[in-house]
Short mmCIF file of C-alpha atoms in Angstrom, two decimals:
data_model
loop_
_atom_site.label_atom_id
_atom_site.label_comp_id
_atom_site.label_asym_id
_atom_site.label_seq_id
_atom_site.Cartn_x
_atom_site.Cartn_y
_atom_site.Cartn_z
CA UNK A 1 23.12 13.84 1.16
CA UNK A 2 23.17 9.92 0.95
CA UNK A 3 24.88 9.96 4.62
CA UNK A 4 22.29 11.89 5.68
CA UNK A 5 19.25 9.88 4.29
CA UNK A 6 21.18 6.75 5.90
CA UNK A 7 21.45 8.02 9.34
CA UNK A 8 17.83 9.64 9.17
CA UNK A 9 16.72 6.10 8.00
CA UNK A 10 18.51 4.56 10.97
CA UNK A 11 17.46 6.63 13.35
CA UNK A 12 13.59 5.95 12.39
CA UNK A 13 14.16 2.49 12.63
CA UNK A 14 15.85 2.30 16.11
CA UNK A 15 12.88 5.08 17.12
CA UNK A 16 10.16 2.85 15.55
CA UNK A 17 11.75 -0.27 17.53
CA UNK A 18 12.47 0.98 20.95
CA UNK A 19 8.44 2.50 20.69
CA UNK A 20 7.61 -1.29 19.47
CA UNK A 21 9.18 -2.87 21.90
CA UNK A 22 8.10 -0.22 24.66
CA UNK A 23 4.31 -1.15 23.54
CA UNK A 24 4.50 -4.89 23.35
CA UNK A 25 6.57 -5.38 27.14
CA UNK A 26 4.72 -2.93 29.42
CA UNK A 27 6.14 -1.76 32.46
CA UNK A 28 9.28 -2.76 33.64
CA UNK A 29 8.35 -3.85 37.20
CA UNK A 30 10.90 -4.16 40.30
CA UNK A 31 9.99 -5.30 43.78
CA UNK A 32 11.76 -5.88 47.24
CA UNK A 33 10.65 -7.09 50.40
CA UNK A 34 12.14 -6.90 54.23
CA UNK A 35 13.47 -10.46 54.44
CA UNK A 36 12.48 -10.79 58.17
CA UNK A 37 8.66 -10.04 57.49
CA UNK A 38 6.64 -12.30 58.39
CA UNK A 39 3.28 -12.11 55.84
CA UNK A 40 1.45 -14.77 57.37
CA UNK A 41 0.29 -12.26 60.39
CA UNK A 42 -1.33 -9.79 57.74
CA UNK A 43 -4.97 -10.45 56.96
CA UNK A 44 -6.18 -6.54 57.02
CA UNK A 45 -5.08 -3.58 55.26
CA UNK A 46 -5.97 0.33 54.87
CA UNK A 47 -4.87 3.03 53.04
CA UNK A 48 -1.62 4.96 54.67
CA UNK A 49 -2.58 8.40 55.98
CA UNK A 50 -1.53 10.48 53.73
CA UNK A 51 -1.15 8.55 50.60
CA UNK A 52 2.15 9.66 49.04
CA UNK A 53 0.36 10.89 45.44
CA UNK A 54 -1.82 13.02 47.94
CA UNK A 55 0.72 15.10 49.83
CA UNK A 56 -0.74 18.07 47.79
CA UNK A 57 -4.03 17.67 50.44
CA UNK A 58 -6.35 16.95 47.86
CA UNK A 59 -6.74 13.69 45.61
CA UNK A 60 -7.56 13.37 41.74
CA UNK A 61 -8.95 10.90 39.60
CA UNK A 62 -5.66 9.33 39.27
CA UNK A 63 -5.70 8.60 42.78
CA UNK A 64 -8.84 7.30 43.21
CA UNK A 65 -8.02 5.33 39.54
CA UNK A 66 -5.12 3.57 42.03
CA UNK A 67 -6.73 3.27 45.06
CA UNK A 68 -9.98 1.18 43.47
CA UNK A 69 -7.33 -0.90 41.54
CA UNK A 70 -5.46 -1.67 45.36
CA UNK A 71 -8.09 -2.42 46.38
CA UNK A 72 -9.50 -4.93 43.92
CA UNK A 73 -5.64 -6.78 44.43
CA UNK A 74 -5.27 -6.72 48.15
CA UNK A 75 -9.06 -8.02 47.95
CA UNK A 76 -8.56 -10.97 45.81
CA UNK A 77 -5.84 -11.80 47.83
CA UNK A 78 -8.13 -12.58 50.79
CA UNK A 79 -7.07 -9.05 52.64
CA UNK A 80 -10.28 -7.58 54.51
CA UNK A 81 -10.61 -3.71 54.39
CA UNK A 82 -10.19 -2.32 58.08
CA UNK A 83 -10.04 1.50 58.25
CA UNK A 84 -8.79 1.97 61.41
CA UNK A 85 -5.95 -0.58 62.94
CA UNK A 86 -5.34 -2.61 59.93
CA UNK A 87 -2.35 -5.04 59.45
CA UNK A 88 -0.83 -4.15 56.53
CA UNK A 89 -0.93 -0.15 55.43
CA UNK A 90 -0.82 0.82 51.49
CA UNK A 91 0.61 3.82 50.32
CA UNK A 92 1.57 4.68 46.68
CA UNK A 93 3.35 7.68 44.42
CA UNK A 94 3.10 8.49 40.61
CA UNK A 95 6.43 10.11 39.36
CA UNK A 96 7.53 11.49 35.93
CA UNK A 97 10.86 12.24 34.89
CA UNK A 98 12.63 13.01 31.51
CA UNK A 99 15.26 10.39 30.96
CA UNK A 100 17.69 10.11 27.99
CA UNK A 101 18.45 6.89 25.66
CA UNK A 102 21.71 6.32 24.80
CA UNK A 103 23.12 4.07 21.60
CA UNK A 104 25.89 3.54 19.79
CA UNK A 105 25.89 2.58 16.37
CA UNK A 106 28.44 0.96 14.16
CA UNK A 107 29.24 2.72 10.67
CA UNK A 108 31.36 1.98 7.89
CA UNK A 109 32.09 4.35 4.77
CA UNK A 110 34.20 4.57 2.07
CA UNK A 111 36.55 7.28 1.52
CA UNK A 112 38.41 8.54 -1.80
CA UNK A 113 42.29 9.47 -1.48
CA UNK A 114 44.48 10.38 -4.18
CA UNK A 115 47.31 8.40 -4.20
CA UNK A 116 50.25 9.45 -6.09
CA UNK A 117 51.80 5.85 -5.75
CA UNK A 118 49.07 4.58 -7.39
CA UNK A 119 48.44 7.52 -9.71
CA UNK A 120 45.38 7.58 -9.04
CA UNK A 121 41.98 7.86 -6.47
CA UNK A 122 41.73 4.79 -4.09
CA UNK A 123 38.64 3.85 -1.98
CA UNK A 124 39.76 3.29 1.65
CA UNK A 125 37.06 2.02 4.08
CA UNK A 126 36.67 3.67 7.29
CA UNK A 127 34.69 2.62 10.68
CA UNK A 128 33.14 4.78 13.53
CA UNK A 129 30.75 4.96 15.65
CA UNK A 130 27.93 6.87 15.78
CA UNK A 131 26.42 7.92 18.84
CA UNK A 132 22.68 8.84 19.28
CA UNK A 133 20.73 10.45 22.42
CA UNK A 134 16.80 10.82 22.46
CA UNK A 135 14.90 12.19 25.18
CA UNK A 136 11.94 10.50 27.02
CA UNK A 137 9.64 11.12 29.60
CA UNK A 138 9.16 7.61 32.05
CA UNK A 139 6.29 7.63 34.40
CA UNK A 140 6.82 5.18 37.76
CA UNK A 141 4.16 4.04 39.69
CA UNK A 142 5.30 3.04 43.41
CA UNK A 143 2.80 0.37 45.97
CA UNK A 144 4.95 0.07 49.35
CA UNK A 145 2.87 -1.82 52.07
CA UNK A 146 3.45 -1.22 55.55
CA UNK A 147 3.83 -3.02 58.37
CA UNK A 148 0.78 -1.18 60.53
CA UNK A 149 1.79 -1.88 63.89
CA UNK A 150 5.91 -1.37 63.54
CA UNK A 151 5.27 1.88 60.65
CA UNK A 152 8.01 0.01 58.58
CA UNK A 153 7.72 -1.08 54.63
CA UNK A 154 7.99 -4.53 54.30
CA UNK A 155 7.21 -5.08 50.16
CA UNK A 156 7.49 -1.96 47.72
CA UNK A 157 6.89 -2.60 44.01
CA UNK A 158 7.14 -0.21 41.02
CA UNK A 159 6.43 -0.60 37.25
CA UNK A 160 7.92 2.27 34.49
CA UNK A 161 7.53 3.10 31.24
CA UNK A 162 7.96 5.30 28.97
CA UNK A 163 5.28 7.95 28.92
CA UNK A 164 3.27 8.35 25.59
CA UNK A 165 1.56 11.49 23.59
CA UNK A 166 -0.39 14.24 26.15
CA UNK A 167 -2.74 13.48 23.79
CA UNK A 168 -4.02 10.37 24.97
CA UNK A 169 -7.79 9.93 26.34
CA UNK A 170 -8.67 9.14 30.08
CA UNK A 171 -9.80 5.76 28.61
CA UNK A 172 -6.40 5.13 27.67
CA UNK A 173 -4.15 6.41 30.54
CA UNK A 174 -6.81 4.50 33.02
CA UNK A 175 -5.63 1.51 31.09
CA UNK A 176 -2.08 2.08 31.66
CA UNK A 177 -2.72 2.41 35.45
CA UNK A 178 -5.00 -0.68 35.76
CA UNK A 179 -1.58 -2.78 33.87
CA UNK A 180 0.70 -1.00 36.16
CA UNK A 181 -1.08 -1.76 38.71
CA UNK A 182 -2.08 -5.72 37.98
CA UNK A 183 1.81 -5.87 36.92
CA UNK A 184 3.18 -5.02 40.18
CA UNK A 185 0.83 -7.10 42.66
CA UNK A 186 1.44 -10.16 39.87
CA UNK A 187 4.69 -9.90 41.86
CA UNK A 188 3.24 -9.86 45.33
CA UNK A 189 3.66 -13.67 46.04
CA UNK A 190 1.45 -13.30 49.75
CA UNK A 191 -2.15 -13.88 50.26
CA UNK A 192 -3.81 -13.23 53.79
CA UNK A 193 -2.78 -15.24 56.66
CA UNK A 194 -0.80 -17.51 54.37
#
């Protein structure tokens, strides 16, 4: 029973720390570029036809949540909205997937043997280690731009993190795009024509 409490304990406290620390970071962002892109040409952008989060042939309020926060970026970057023929194209993708956490976890015990040398019970200490798995669902949030005139990416960016309650309001989940989104173009080093 006192194991048991122990390892329940244990595992609270890595759950309540990992959640914690999951809050307090926000996404985890990653970005690449095409090393022989040349940014200073781009001064317009657009929208790629069809937006990746849109192959369904209709768009949601998630979209559109994305597309206004592009375009309040790429806009205080200097870009100039062009809707047909535009330098630089923007295309983007939500994805959710379950993922699984994996830790290992030092333990120690102590052990009663009889020991007929001895005459007697003796405590012997033992070590293992305890393994844990939890399972979590991890939204990512994709931005490639592309090159208009060539069709090729030159800069993607993507922020993750873990995906919290269903029960969460609109309010909330807009929030989580608008950070996703800020995150990843605080990456984006370019500014039109420069």
């Amino acid at each position: 029973m006192n194991r048991m409490m122990k390892s329940l304990a244990s595992a609270l406290l890595v759950a309540a720390t990992l959640g914690l620390t999951a809050c307090a970071t926000g996404p985890a962002v990653r970005v690449d570029h095409d090393p022989t892109a040349s940014f200073m040409q781009y001064r317009t952008w657009s929208f790629y036809k069809p937006i990746a989060m849109e192959q369904s042939g209709y768009s949601s309020w998630i979209s559109e949540r994305v597309r206004a926060d592009v375009q309040k970026e790429m806009e205080s970057r200097g870009y100039r909205y062009q809707a047909e023929g535009a330098d630089l194209l923007v295309n983007f993708q939500g994805v959710v997937e379950d993922r699984n956490a994996v830790w290992s976890m030092p333990r120690s015990s102590v052990e009663m043997f009889y020991s007929y040398r001895h005459r007697g019970y003796v405590a012997i200490p033992v070590w293992y280690n305890e393994t844990q798995v939890s399972t979590y669902r991890e939204g990512t949030l994709t931005v490639d731009l592309v090159d208009g005139k060539q069709n090729r990416m030159v800069w993607t960016g993507s922020a993750s993190s873990p995906v919290g309650s269903s029960k969460k309001t609109p309010e909330k989940r807009m929030a989580e795009i608008d950070l996703a989104i800020s995150s990843i173009f605080t990456k984006y080093p370019h500014r039109a024509g420069q």
